[in-house]
Amino acid sequence: MIRVALRMLIGDPTKCLGLVIGVAFSTLLICQQMSIFFGLLGRASSVVNDVREANVWVMDPAVKTIDVSYPLRDTELPRVRGVEGVEWAVPFYKAQVQVRTRQGTLENAVILGIDDASLVGVPDEFVLGGIEDLAMPDAIAVNPAGFRLLFPGQELDLGRTLELNDRRAKIVAIVDAAPAFAANLTIYTRYSLATQYTNNGRNQLRFVLAKSRDGVAAEEVTRRITEQTGLKALTSAQFRWESIHYILANTGIPISFGTVVLLGAIIGVAVVGLTFHQFITENLRQYAALKAIGVRNLRLLRMTLTHAGFVGVLGYGIGLGAAALFFSTVPKKSDALRGFYLLPEVAVGVGVLAAGIVTLSTLISMRRVLSVDPATVFRG
Amino acid sequence: MNTDTATELAVDCRGIEKSFGEGETRVQVLRGTDFDARLGQMTFLVGPSGCGKTTLISVIGAILSCEAGEVHVLGSDLRRMKKGALADFRLANFGFIFQEYNLLPALTAAENASIPLVARGESNRDAERSAEELLGKLGLEGHTAKMPAQLSGGQQQRVAIARALIHEPRLLICDEPTASLDAASGHNVMELLRDVALAAERAVLVVTHDHRIFEFADRIHHMSDGVIESTDEHPNEEQDG
């Protein structure tokens, strides 16, 4: 009877298409929005992720996210270095600056100052140039999206100069940094240059990056630093989650994306539910005839579930395919979406949601199939 | 076909009562109805609209339950059976021909006719092969792959007959089988039923208003106001005489 069920569904191409499109649209919308949402959360901690060498971050106790930092006294650095269990500690500077582009517009940029001596804090991957180039005078490295923002339509290359706070800055490397939350342009430079490029007052130090000694847990080191310096110290993982939590708790992003996801689900249930209900209603007499012939309710239930399964699998597959196509093409062409991709967890989660949408829609109509009186077929 | 009163009873109903609704809206449709039909015979149930014919065949067809009385069909007491068992009993023993045919519009003629076999667990391929053979016997060779919408009313009724007979049921219940057909087509359908459906081990029960087909009846029960008012045991002989 599975084949009969499928033929009944496909035999009504308008409704079959409506059902499949309903599920596909919901899947695409929810997949796309959830992936962008998680991508944004990833950006909230991208700077933390890109600092691979250090496993401890030290900051002012008021800091709740990488994007909002407070100055520390320069004397805090040697204090952190003096804590038992700290192998090394280096300064790390982070601030936002505005850069004038060739078109005359101002663009926000995140400037990251790394230790002059060790150059700790730069991502491993370079598109052009290398980490050692940052030792050159006025040297800065920018991310590819930032380069394209500054020099639209031009190939990535080195040697171009910018003006930051009336000071010359020369691009010596293109670094493959993950896009930051606050700006598409990320600038890496030496700590000493970064403080000059921003000129943010007497106390310039924002973070201290540290590495725990072998055999000493990073959590233990953070506890000791807090105890001995009064500063806030977090492991990289803790700081990553705290930055994400800050976005979740202090911005409208979760509500905004949550609303779209909820609407996607509601529209899915409404479209699929109503179309399925109409399909069942129009075929109720056929179900009654099957019942009269002797097809049991359990069989009819299976037939209805076959309709639902077919629509669900096909709709989900199309929606997921469209979402995958979106994330495999659009982010490559748009720096604003760079780093966003379809997470497998999102695909699985939306699959469960799509199954829920279809199941709920089916349940609404299934009752009519099970309760239809087979005697109706005798009534002309 | 067979007018021997000693013929085995396919249907034996005694004192059936059935009502619909409750309180002031309650309508008593069957009022202690007695009814029987014999194997090897074509039994007609006739009467005015609203007299309870449809309710009675629904009870006999194990589709409706009654409130009182005895319903024995093909030797089984339907009132003792549970819902699932009744569905299985219908599938095993009954063939239904509905007034509106109730063919599935998305299935071909062969697929429609094969439904009872598929529902009994036969493979689609075997069931459709059997259906094609039967449709051929019913004069629909060359039409088996057509959809119901591509067939005439008479052809659709033949597909419905094939669906009712494909699993060789022992009781064929026909509800106004000629109501949607013109006189010639209706006559053809009844001839077909007599030739193909009627057999010694099978009873055919026909509910009809159509007096033009009374000539095909072995017995005619006249129903009125929820009871069988009279029975013509030899209607054709009386007509002939």
Coordinates of C-alpha atoms in Angstrom, one line a residue:
Chain A
M1 CA 0.0 0.0 0.0
I2 CA 3.1 2.2 0.2
R3 CA 3.1 2.5 -3.5
V4 CA -0.6 3.3 -3.6
A5 CA 0.0 6.1 -1.0
L6 CA 2.9 7.6 -3.0
R7 CA 0.8 7.4 -6.2
M8 CA -2.1 9.2 -4.4
L9 CA 0.3 12.0 -3.4
I10 CA 2.2 12.3 -6.7
G11 CA -1.1 12.1 -8.5
D12 CA -2.0 15.5 -7.1
P13 CA 1.0 17.4 -8.3
T14 CA -0.2 20.8 -7.1
K15 CA -0.5 19.8 -3.5
C16 CA 2.5 17.5 -3.6
L17 CA 4.6 20.5 -4.8
G18 CA 3.0 22.8 -2.2
L19 CA 3.9 20.4 0.6
V20 CA 7.4 19.8 -0.6
I21 CA 8.0 23.5 -1.2
G22 CA 6.6 24.3 2.3
V23 CA 9.1 21.9 4.0
A24 CA 11.9 23.0 1.7
F25 CA 11.3 26.7 2.4
S26 CA 11.2 26.2 6.1
T27 CA 14.4 24.1 6.0
L28 CA 16.2 26.6 3.9
L29 CA 15.1 29.6 6.0
I30 CA 15.9 27.9 9.3
C31 CA 19.2 26.4 8.1
Q32 CA 20.4 29.7 6.7
Q33 CA 19.4 31.8 9.7
M34 CA 20.7 29.4 12.3
S35 CA 24.0 29.0 10.4
I36 CA 24.4 32.8 10.2
F37 CA 23.5 33.0 13.9
F38 CA 26.2 30.5 14.9
G39 CA 28.6 32.2 12.5
L40 CA 28.0 35.5 14.2
L41 CA 28.6 33.8 17.6
G42 CA 31.8 32.4 16.2
R43 CA 32.9 35.9 15.2
A44 CA 32.3 37.0 18.7
S45 CA 35.2 34.8 19.8
S46 CA 37.2 34.8 16.6
V47 CA 40.1 36.9 18.0
V48 CA 40.4 34.4 20.9
N49 CA 40.3 31.5 18.6
D50 CA 43.1 33.0 16.4
V51 CA 45.5 33.3 19.3
R52 CA 46.8 29.7 19.3
E53 CA 50.0 30.0 21.4
A54 CA 48.5 31.3 24.6
N55 CA 45.9 29.4 26.7
V56 CA 45.3 32.1 29.4
W57 CA 43.8 35.6 28.9
V58 CA 44.3 38.2 31.6
M59 CA 42.1 41.4 31.7
D60 CA 40.4 44.0 33.8
P61 CA 37.8 42.4 36.0
A62 CA 35.1 44.5 34.3
V63 CA 35.7 42.9 30.9
K64 CA 33.0 40.6 29.7
T65 CA 33.9 40.2 26.0
I66 CA 36.8 40.5 23.8
D67 CA 35.1 43.3 22.0
V68 CA 34.8 45.6 25.0
S69 CA 38.2 46.0 26.8
Y70 CA 39.5 48.3 29.6
P71 CA 43.0 49.6 30.0
L72 CA 45.4 47.9 32.4
R73 CA 48.5 49.4 33.9
D74 CA 51.7 48.4 32.1
T75 CA 53.0 47.1 35.4
E76 CA 50.5 44.3 35.4
L77 CA 52.5 42.4 32.8
P78 CA 55.5 41.7 35.0
R79 CA 53.1 40.8 37.9
V80 CA 51.4 38.2 35.7
R81 CA 54.8 36.9 34.6
G82 CA 55.7 36.5 38.3
V83 CA 52.8 34.1 39.0
E84 CA 53.8 30.5 39.7
G85 CA 52.9 28.3 36.8
V86 CA 53.1 31.0 34.1
E87 CA 55.6 29.9 31.4
W88 CA 55.5 33.2 29.6
A89 CA 53.2 36.3 29.3
V90 CA 53.1 38.9 26.6
P91 CA 51.0 42.1 26.1
F92 CA 48.1 42.1 23.7
Y93 CA 46.4 45.2 22.5
K94 CA 43.0 45.4 21.0
A95 CA 41.1 48.5 20.0
Q96 CA 38.9 49.9 17.3
V97 CA 40.1 52.5 14.8
Q98 CA 38.6 54.1 11.8
V99 CA 40.4 53.9 8.5
R100 CA 39.8 56.1 5.6
T101 CA 39.4 54.1 2.4
R102 CA 40.5 55.1 -1.2
Q103 CA 36.9 56.1 -1.8
G104 CA 37.0 58.5 1.1
T105 CA 34.7 56.5 3.3
L106 CA 35.5 55.6 6.9
E107 CA 35.5 52.0 7.9
N108 CA 35.7 50.5 11.3
A109 CA 38.7 48.3 11.9
V110 CA 39.8 46.1 14.7
I111 CA 43.5 46.7 15.5
L112 CA 45.4 44.0 17.4
G113 CA 48.8 44.8 18.8
I114 CA 51.0 41.8 19.4
D115 CA 54.2 41.5 21.5
D116 CA 57.1 43.2 19.6
A117 CA 59.6 40.6 20.5
S118 CA 57.8 37.3 20.2
L119 CA 55.0 38.3 17.8
V120 CA 52.7 36.0 19.7
G121 CA 49.0 36.4 18.9
V122 CA 48.9 36.2 15.1
P123 CA 46.9 33.4 13.3
D124 CA 49.1 30.7 11.7
E125 CA 47.8 31.1 8.1
F126 CA 49.2 33.8 5.9
V127 CA 47.8 34.4 2.4
L128 CA 50.7 36.7 1.5
G129 CA 53.9 37.5 3.4
G130 CA 54.8 36.0 6.8
I131 CA 54.8 36.7 10.5
E132 CA 58.5 37.9 10.4
D133 CA 57.5 40.7 8.0
L134 CA 55.7 42.4 10.9
A135 CA 59.1 43.2 12.4
M136 CA 59.6 45.8 9.6
P137 CA 59.0 49.5 10.3
D138 CA 55.4 50.6 10.1
A139 CA 54.4 47.1 9.3
I140 CA 50.8 45.9 9.5
A141 CA 49.0 42.8 8.3
V142 CA 45.4 42.8 7.2
N143 CA 42.8 40.1 6.5
P144 CA 41.7 39.5 2.9
A145 CA 38.2 40.9 3.6
G146 CA 39.7 44.0 5.0
F147 CA 42.1 44.4 2.0
R148 CA 39.1 44.2 -0.4
L149 CA 37.3 46.7 1.7
L150 CA 40.2 49.1 1.5
F151 CA 41.0 48.4 -2.2
P152 CA 37.8 47.2 -3.9
G153 CA 38.2 45.2 -7.0
Q154 CA 42.0 44.9 -6.7
E155 CA 44.1 41.7 -6.3
L156 CA 45.6 41.0 -3.0
D157 CA 49.1 42.4 -2.9
L158 CA 51.7 43.8 -0.5
G159 CA 53.4 47.2 -0.1
R160 CA 50.4 49.5 -0.1
T161 CA 50.2 52.1 2.6
L162 CA 47.5 53.5 4.8
E163 CA 47.2 56.4 7.2
L164 CA 46.3 55.5 10.8
N165 CA 46.1 58.4 13.2
D166 CA 48.3 60.5 11.0
R167 CA 50.9 57.8 10.9
R168 CA 52.0 55.7 7.9
A169 CA 51.2 52.0 8.0
K170 CA 52.4 49.6 5.3
I171 CA 50.7 46.4 4.5
V172 CA 53.5 43.7 4.6
A173 CA 51.3 40.6 5.0
I174 CA 47.8 39.3 4.3
V175 CA 46.8 37.1 7.2
D176 CA 43.9 34.6 7.1
A177 CA 42.2 35.8 10.3
A178 CA 38.6 34.9 11.0
P179 CA 36.3 37.8 10.6
A180 CA 35.7 39.7 13.8
F181 CA 32.3 40.6 15.2
A182 CA 32.7 44.3 15.3
A183 CA 34.4 45.0 11.9
N184 CA 35.3 43.3 8.6
L185 CA 38.8 44.9 8.6
T186 CA 41.3 43.4 11.1
I187 CA 44.7 44.9 11.4
Y188 CA 47.6 43.1 13.1
T189 CA 50.7 45.0 14.1
R190 CA 53.3 45.2 16.8
Y191 CA 52.2 46.3 20.2
S192 CA 54.3 49.5 20.1
L193 CA 52.9 50.5 16.7
A194 CA 49.3 49.7 17.7
T195 CA 49.4 52.1 20.7
Q196 CA 50.7 54.8 18.4
Y197 CA 48.1 54.1 15.7
T198 CA 45.3 54.6 18.3
N199 CA 46.7 56.9 20.9
N200 CA 44.3 55.8 23.6
G201 CA 45.8 57.5 26.6
R202 CA 48.4 56.7 29.2
N203 CA 47.5 53.1 30.0
Q204 CA 47.5 51.2 26.7
L205 CA 47.7 47.6 27.8
R206 CA 44.4 45.8 27.2
F207 CA 45.1 42.1 27.7
V208 CA 48.0 39.9 28.8
L209 CA 48.3 36.6 27.0
A210 CA 50.0 33.9 29.0
K211 CA 50.9 30.2 28.7
S212 CA 50.7 27.8 31.5
R213 CA 53.8 25.7 32.2
D214 CA 53.7 22.0 31.2
G215 CA 52.0 20.0 33.9
V216 CA 50.1 23.0 35.3
A217 CA 46.4 23.2 34.3
A218 CA 45.4 26.5 32.7
E219 CA 42.5 26.7 35.1
E220 CA 44.9 26.5 38.1
V221 CA 47.0 29.3 36.5
T222 CA 44.0 31.5 36.1
R223 CA 43.0 31.0 39.7
R224 CA 46.5 32.0 40.9
I225 CA 46.7 35.1 38.6
T226 CA 43.3 36.3 40.0
E227 CA 44.4 35.6 43.5
Q228 CA 47.7 37.4 43.2
T229 CA 47.0 40.3 40.9
G230 CA 43.3 40.9 41.4
L231 CA 42.8 40.8 37.6
K232 CA 40.4 38.6 35.8
A233 CA 42.1 35.6 34.2
L234 CA 40.3 33.1 32.0
T235 CA 41.4 30.1 29.9
S236 CA 40.9 30.6 26.2
A237 CA 37.9 28.3 26.2
Q238 CA 36.3 30.2 29.1
F239 CA 36.9 33.6 27.5
R240 CA 35.5 32.3 24.2
W241 CA 32.2 31.2 25.9
E242 CA 32.1 34.4 28.0
S243 CA 32.3 36.5 24.8
I244 CA 29.6 34.4 23.2
H245 CA 27.4 34.6 26.3
Y246 CA 27.9 38.4 26.3
I247 CA 26.4 38.6 22.8
L248 CA 23.6 36.3 23.7
A249 CA 22.7 38.2 26.9
N250 CA 23.3 41.8 25.7
T251 CA 22.3 42.0 22.1
G252 CA 19.0 41.5 20.2
I253 CA 20.7 39.0 18.0
P254 CA 19.3 35.8 19.6
I255 CA 15.7 37.3 19.7
S256 CA 16.0 38.5 16.1
F257 CA 17.3 35.2 14.7
G258 CA 15.1 33.2 17.1
T259 CA 12.0 35.0 15.8
V260 CA 12.9 34.3 12.2
V261 CA 13.5 30.6 13.0
L262 CA 10.2 30.5 14.9
L263 CA 8.4 32.1 12.0
G264 CA 10.0 29.6 9.6
A265 CA 8.7 26.8 11.7
I266 CA 5.3 28.3 12.1
I267 CA 5.0 29.1 8.4
G268 CA 6.2 25.5 7.7
V269 CA 3.5 24.0 10.0
A270 CA 0.9 26.4 8.6
V271 CA 1.6 25.8 4.9
V272 CA 2.3 22.1 5.2
G273 CA -0.5 21.6 7.7
L274 CA -3.1 23.3 5.7
T275 CA -2.1 21.8 2.4
F276 CA -1.9 18.3 3.9
H277 CA -5.3 18.8 5.5
Q278 CA -6.7 19.8 2.2
F279 CA -5.1 16.8 0.5
I280 CA -6.5 14.5 3.1
T281 CA -10.0 16.1 3.0
E282 CA -10.1 15.7 -0.8
N283 CA -9.1 12.1 -0.6
L284 CA -11.2 11.2 2.4
R285 CA -13.7 9.4 0.3
Q286 CA -10.9 7.3 -1.2
Y287 CA -9.7 6.5 2.4
A288 CA -13.3 5.5 3.3
A289 CA -13.4 3.2 0.2
L290 CA -10.1 1.6 1.3
K291 CA -11.5 1.2 4.8
A292 CA -14.7 -0.4 3.4
I293 CA -12.7 -2.8 1.3
G294 CA -11.0 -3.9 4.5
V295 CA -7.8 -1.9 4.8
R296 CA -7.1 -1.6 8.5
N297 CA -6.6 1.8 10.3
L298 CA -2.9 0.8 10.9
R299 CA -2.4 0.5 7.2
L300 CA -4.1 3.8 6.5
L301 CA -1.8 5.3 9.2
R302 CA 1.2 3.9 7.4
M303 CA -0.1 5.4 4.1
T304 CA -0.5 8.8 5.8
L305 CA 3.0 8.5 7.3
T306 CA 4.3 7.6 3.8
H307 CA 2.9 10.8 2.5
A308 CA 4.5 12.7 5.3
G309 CA 7.8 10.9 5.0
F310 CA 8.0 11.5 1.3
V311 CA 7.2 15.1 1.6
G312 CA 9.5 15.5 4.6
V313 CA 12.5 13.8 3.1
L314 CA 12.1 15.4 -0.3
G315 CA 11.4 18.9 1.1
Y316 CA 14.2 18.7 3.7
G317 CA 16.6 17.4 1.0
I318 CA 15.8 20.3 -1.4
G319 CA 15.9 22.9 1.5
L320 CA 19.2 21.6 2.8
G321 CA 20.6 21.4 -0.7
A322 CA 19.6 25.1 -1.3
A323 CA 21.1 26.1 2.0
A324 CA 24.4 24.2 1.2
L325 CA 24.4 25.9 -2.2
F326 CA 24.0 29.3 -0.5
F327 CA 26.8 28.8 1.9
S328 CA 29.1 27.3 -0.7
T329 CA 28.7 30.2 -3.1
V330 CA 27.5 33.5 -1.4
P331 CA 30.2 33.7 1.3
K332 CA 32.9 33.3 -1.3
K333 CA 31.6 36.4 -3.1
S334 CA 30.6 38.4 -0.1
D335 CA 33.1 39.3 2.6
A336 CA 30.3 40.2 4.9
L337 CA 29.4 36.5 5.0
R338 CA 32.9 35.1 5.0
G339 CA 33.4 32.4 7.5
F340 CA 29.7 31.5 7.6
Y341 CA 29.0 27.9 6.7
L342 CA 26.4 25.3 7.1
L343 CA 27.1 23.5 10.3
P344 CA 26.4 19.8 10.4
E345 CA 24.8 20.2 13.8
V346 CA 22.4 22.8 12.3
A347 CA 21.6 20.4 9.4
V348 CA 20.8 17.6 11.8
G349 CA 18.8 19.9 14.1
V350 CA 16.8 21.4 11.3
G351 CA 16.2 17.8 10.1
V352 CA 14.6 17.0 13.4
L353 CA 12.6 20.2 13.2
A354 CA 11.4 19.4 9.7
A355 CA 10.4 16.0 10.9
G356 CA 8.5 17.7 13.7
I357 CA 6.8 20.1 11.3
V358 CA 5.7 17.3 9.0
T359 CA 4.7 15.1 12.0
L360 CA 2.6 17.8 13.6
S361 CA 1.0 18.6 10.2
T362 CA 0.3 14.9 9.7
L363 CA -1.2 14.4 13.1
I364 CA -3.7 17.2 12.6
S365 CA -5.0 15.4 9.5
M366 CA -4.4 11.9 10.5
R367 CA -7.4 12.0 13.0
R368 CA -9.7 12.5 10.0
V369 CA -8.4 9.5 8.2
L370 CA -8.7 7.3 11.2
S371 CA -12.2 8.4 12.1
V372 CA -13.7 8.5 8.6
D373 CA -16.8 6.4 8.5
P374 CA -16.4 3.8 5.7
A375 CA -20.2 3.8 5.4
T376 CA -19.9 7.2 3.7
V377 CA -19.0 5.4 0.5
F378 CA -22.5 4.1 0.3
R379 CA -23.9 7.5 0.3
G380 CA -24.0 8.9 -3.1
Chain B
M1 CA -29.6 -18.5 -11.2
N2 CA -30.5 -20.7 -8.4
T3 CA -34.0 -20.6 -6.9
D4 CA -33.7 -23.6 -4.7
T5 CA -34.9 -22.5 -1.2
A6 CA -32.6 -25.1 0.4
T7 CA -29.6 -23.3 -0.9
E8 CA -27.1 -22.3 1.8
L9 CA -27.6 -18.9 3.3
A10 CA -24.8 -16.4 2.7
V11 CA -26.5 -13.7 4.8
D12 CA -28.9 -14.4 7.7
C13 CA -30.1 -11.4 9.7
R14 CA -32.7 -11.5 12.4
G15 CA -34.3 -8.6 14.3
I16 CA -31.7 -6.0 13.4
E17 CA -32.2 -2.6 15.1
K18 CA -30.2 0.4 14.3
S19 CA -30.7 4.1 15.1
F20 CA -28.8 7.3 14.6
G21 CA -28.6 10.4 16.8
E22 CA -29.6 10.8 20.4
G23 CA -32.5 12.3 22.3
E24 CA -35.0 14.2 20.2
T25 CA -32.9 13.8 17.1
R26 CA -32.7 10.0 17.4
V27 CA -33.9 8.3 14.2
Q28 CA -34.7 4.6 14.3
V29 CA -33.7 3.3 10.8
L30 CA -33.8 -0.5 11.1
R31 CA -36.7 -1.8 13.2
G32 CA -36.2 -5.5 13.8
T33 CA -35.3 -6.2 10.2
D34 CA -35.0 -9.7 9.0
F35 CA -33.1 -10.4 5.9
D36 CA -31.4 -13.3 4.1
A37 CA -29.5 -13.9 0.9
R38 CA -28.4 -17.2 -0.6
L39 CA -25.2 -18.4 -2.2
G40 CA -25.4 -18.7 -5.9
Q41 CA -28.2 -16.1 -6.1
M42 CA -28.5 -12.5 -7.1
T43 CA -30.6 -10.9 -4.3
F44 CA -32.0 -7.5 -4.8
L45 CA -32.9 -5.1 -2.0
V46 CA -35.3 -2.4 -3.2
G47 CA -37.3 0.3 -1.6
P48 CA -37.8 4.0 -1.5
S49 CA -35.1 6.5 -0.5
G50 CA -34.6 6.6 3.3
C51 CA -36.2 3.2 4.0
G52 CA -32.9 1.9 5.4
K53 CA -31.4 0.0 2.5
T54 CA -28.0 1.6 2.8
T55 CA -27.9 1.1 6.6
L56 CA -28.9 -2.5 6.2
I57 CA -26.1 -3.3 3.6
S58 CA -23.7 -1.4 5.8
V59 CA -24.5 -3.7 8.7
I60 CA -24.3 -6.8 6.4
G61 CA -21.1 -5.5 5.0
A62 CA -19.5 -5.3 8.5
I63 CA -19.1 -1.5 8.2
L64 CA -21.8 -0.5 10.7
S65 CA -22.6 -2.3 13.9
C66 CA -26.2 -2.7 15.0
E67 CA -27.8 -2.3 18.4
A68 CA -29.8 -5.5 18.5
G69 CA -30.4 -8.6 16.5
E70 CA -28.3 -11.3 14.9
V71 CA -26.1 -10.8 11.9
H72 CA -24.7 -14.0 10.4
V73 CA -22.7 -13.6 7.2
L74 CA -21.0 -16.6 5.5
G75 CA -21.4 -18.5 8.7
S76 CA -19.8 -15.9 11.0
D77 CA -21.5 -14.0 13.7
L78 CA -20.4 -10.4 12.9
R79 CA -21.6 -9.0 16.2
R80 CA -19.0 -11.1 18.1
M81 CA -16.1 -9.7 16.0
K82 CA -13.9 -6.8 17.0
K83 CA -13.2 -3.9 14.7
G84 CA -9.9 -5.2 13.3
A85 CA -11.3 -8.7 12.8
L86 CA -14.2 -7.1 10.9
A87 CA -11.8 -5.3 8.6
D88 CA -10.0 -8.5 7.9
F89 CA -13.3 -10.3 7.3
R90 CA -14.3 -7.7 4.8
L91 CA -11.0 -7.9 3.0
A92 CA -11.2 -11.7 2.9
N93 CA -14.9 -12.2 2.0
F94 CA -16.5 -9.1 0.6
G95 CA -16.4 -7.3 -2.6
F96 CA -18.0 -3.9 -2.8
I97 CA -19.3 -2.0 -5.9
F98 CA -20.1 1.5 -5.0
Q99 CA -22.6 3.8 -6.7
E100 CA -19.8 6.5 -7.3
Y101 CA -17.2 3.8 -8.1
N102 CA -14.7 5.4 -5.7
L103 CA -11.8 4.6 -7.9
L104 CA -8.5 6.3 -6.8
P105 CA -8.0 8.9 -9.5
A106 CA -4.2 8.8 -9.3
L107 CA -4.0 5.0 -10.0
T108 CA -4.4 3.3 -13.4
A109 CA -7.3 0.9 -14.0
A110 CA -5.1 -2.1 -13.3
E111 CA -3.7 -0.5 -10.1
N112 CA -7.2 0.3 -8.9
A113 CA -8.4 -3.2 -9.5
S114 CA -5.4 -4.7 -7.8
I115 CA -6.0 -2.9 -4.5
P116 CA -7.6 -5.8 -2.5
L117 CA -4.8 -8.1 -3.5
V118 CA -2.1 -5.6 -2.5
A119 CA -4.0 -4.9 0.7
R120 CA -3.8 -8.7 1.4
G121 CA 0.0 -8.6 1.0
E122 CA 0.5 -9.7 -2.7
S123 CA 3.3 -8.0 -4.5
N124 CA 2.3 -5.0 -6.7
R125 CA 3.5 -6.8 -9.8
D126 CA 1.5 -10.1 -9.2
A127 CA -1.6 -8.2 -8.2
E128 CA -1.5 -6.0 -11.3
R129 CA -1.0 -9.0 -13.5
S130 CA -4.1 -10.6 -12.0
A131 CA -5.9 -7.3 -12.4
E132 CA -5.0 -7.0 -16.0
E133 CA -6.2 -10.5 -16.7
L134 CA -9.6 -9.8 -15.0
L135 CA -10.0 -6.5 -16.7
G136 CA -9.4 -8.3 -20.0
K137 CA -12.2 -10.6 -19.2
L138 CA -14.4 -7.6 -18.5
G139 CA -13.6 -6.2 -21.9
L140 CA -11.1 -3.6 -20.8
E141 CA -8.0 -5.0 -22.5
G142 CA -6.1 -2.0 -23.9
H143 CA -7.5 0.2 -21.1
T144 CA -5.6 -1.2 -18.1
A145 CA -3.0 1.5 -18.1
K146 CA -5.5 4.3 -18.3
M147 CA -6.4 6.6 -15.5
P148 CA -10.1 6.7 -14.3
A149 CA -10.6 10.1 -15.8
Q150 CA -9.7 8.7 -19.2
L151 CA -12.5 6.0 -19.0
S152 CA -16.2 6.3 -19.6
G153 CA -18.7 5.8 -16.8
G154 CA -19.4 2.2 -17.9
Q155 CA -15.7 1.4 -18.1
Q156 CA -15.1 2.9 -14.7
Q157 CA -17.9 0.7 -13.3
R158 CA -16.2 -2.3 -14.9
V159 CA -12.9 -1.4 -13.2
A160 CA -14.9 -1.2 -9.9
I161 CA -16.4 -4.6 -10.6
A162 CA -12.8 -5.9 -11.2
R163 CA -11.7 -4.4 -7.9
A164 CA -14.7 -6.1 -6.2
L165 CA -14.0 -9.5 -7.7
I166 CA -10.2 -9.7 -7.9
H167 CA -9.8 -11.4 -4.6
E168 CA -12.6 -13.8 -5.3
P169 CA -14.9 -12.7 -2.4
R170 CA -17.9 -14.9 -1.4
L171 CA -20.3 -12.0 -1.0
L172 CA -20.5 -9.2 -3.5
I173 CA -22.3 -6.1 -2.3
C174 CA -23.4 -3.7 -5.0
D175 CA -24.8 -0.3 -4.1
E176 CA -26.9 1.1 -6.9
P177 CA -24.5 -0.2 -9.5
T178 CA -26.4 1.2 -12.5
A179 CA -27.5 4.5 -11.0
S180 CA -24.8 6.5 -12.8
L181 CA -25.2 4.7 -16.1
D182 CA -27.6 5.0 -19.0
A183 CA -30.0 2.1 -19.7
A184 CA -27.8 0.3 -22.1
S185 CA -24.7 0.6 -20.1
G186 CA -26.6 -0.4 -16.9
H187 CA -28.0 -3.5 -18.7
N188 CA -24.5 -4.4 -19.8
V189 CA -23.1 -4.1 -16.3
M190 CA -25.8 -6.3 -14.9
E191 CA -25.2 -8.9 -17.6
L192 CA -21.5 -8.8 -16.8
L193 CA -22.2 -9.2 -13.1
R194 CA -24.5 -12.2 -13.8
D195 CA -21.9 -13.8 -16.1
V196 CA -18.7 -13.1 -14.2
A197 CA -19.7 -12.5 -10.5
L198 CA -22.4 -14.9 -9.9
A199 CA -21.2 -18.4 -9.0
A200 CA -22.4 -21.3 -6.8
E201 CA -20.1 -20.3 -3.9
R202 CA -20.8 -16.6 -4.1
A203 CA -23.8 -14.5 -3.3
V204 CA -24.5 -11.2 -5.0
L205 CA -26.5 -8.6 -3.1
V206 CA -27.7 -5.6 -5.1
V207 CA -29.3 -2.5 -3.7
T208 CA -31.2 -0.6 -6.4
H209 CA -33.9 1.7 -7.4
D210 CA -33.6 0.8 -11.0
H211 CA -36.6 -1.4 -11.9
R212 CA -35.1 -1.8 -15.4
I213 CA -32.6 -4.3 -14.0
F214 CA -35.1 -6.3 -11.8
E215 CA -35.0 -9.0 -14.5
F216 CA -31.6 -10.0 -13.3
A217 CA -32.8 -10.8 -9.7
D218 CA -33.2 -14.3 -8.3
R219 CA -35.0 -12.8 -5.3
I220 CA -36.2 -9.3 -4.4
H221 CA -36.6 -8.0 -0.9
H222 CA -38.9 -5.0 -0.8
M223 CA -38.0 -2.7 2.1
S224 CA -40.0 0.0 3.6
D225 CA -39.6 2.1 6.8
G226 CA -36.8 -0.1 8.2
V227 CA -38.3 -3.5 7.7
I228 CA -38.5 -6.0 4.8
E229 CA -42.1 -5.7 3.8
S230 CA -42.2 -8.6 1.2
T231 CA -40.0 -10.9 -0.7
D232 CA -40.4 -12.0 -4.3
E233 CA -39.0 -15.5 -4.4
H234 CA -39.3 -16.0 -8.1
P235 CA -39.6 -12.5 -9.6
N236 CA -38.7 -13.5 -13.2
E237 CA -41.0 -16.4 -13.3
E238 CA -43.9 -14.2 -12.2
Q239 CA -42.9 -11.6 -14.8
D240 CA -42.6 -14.3 -17.4
G241 CA -45.9 -15.9 -16.3

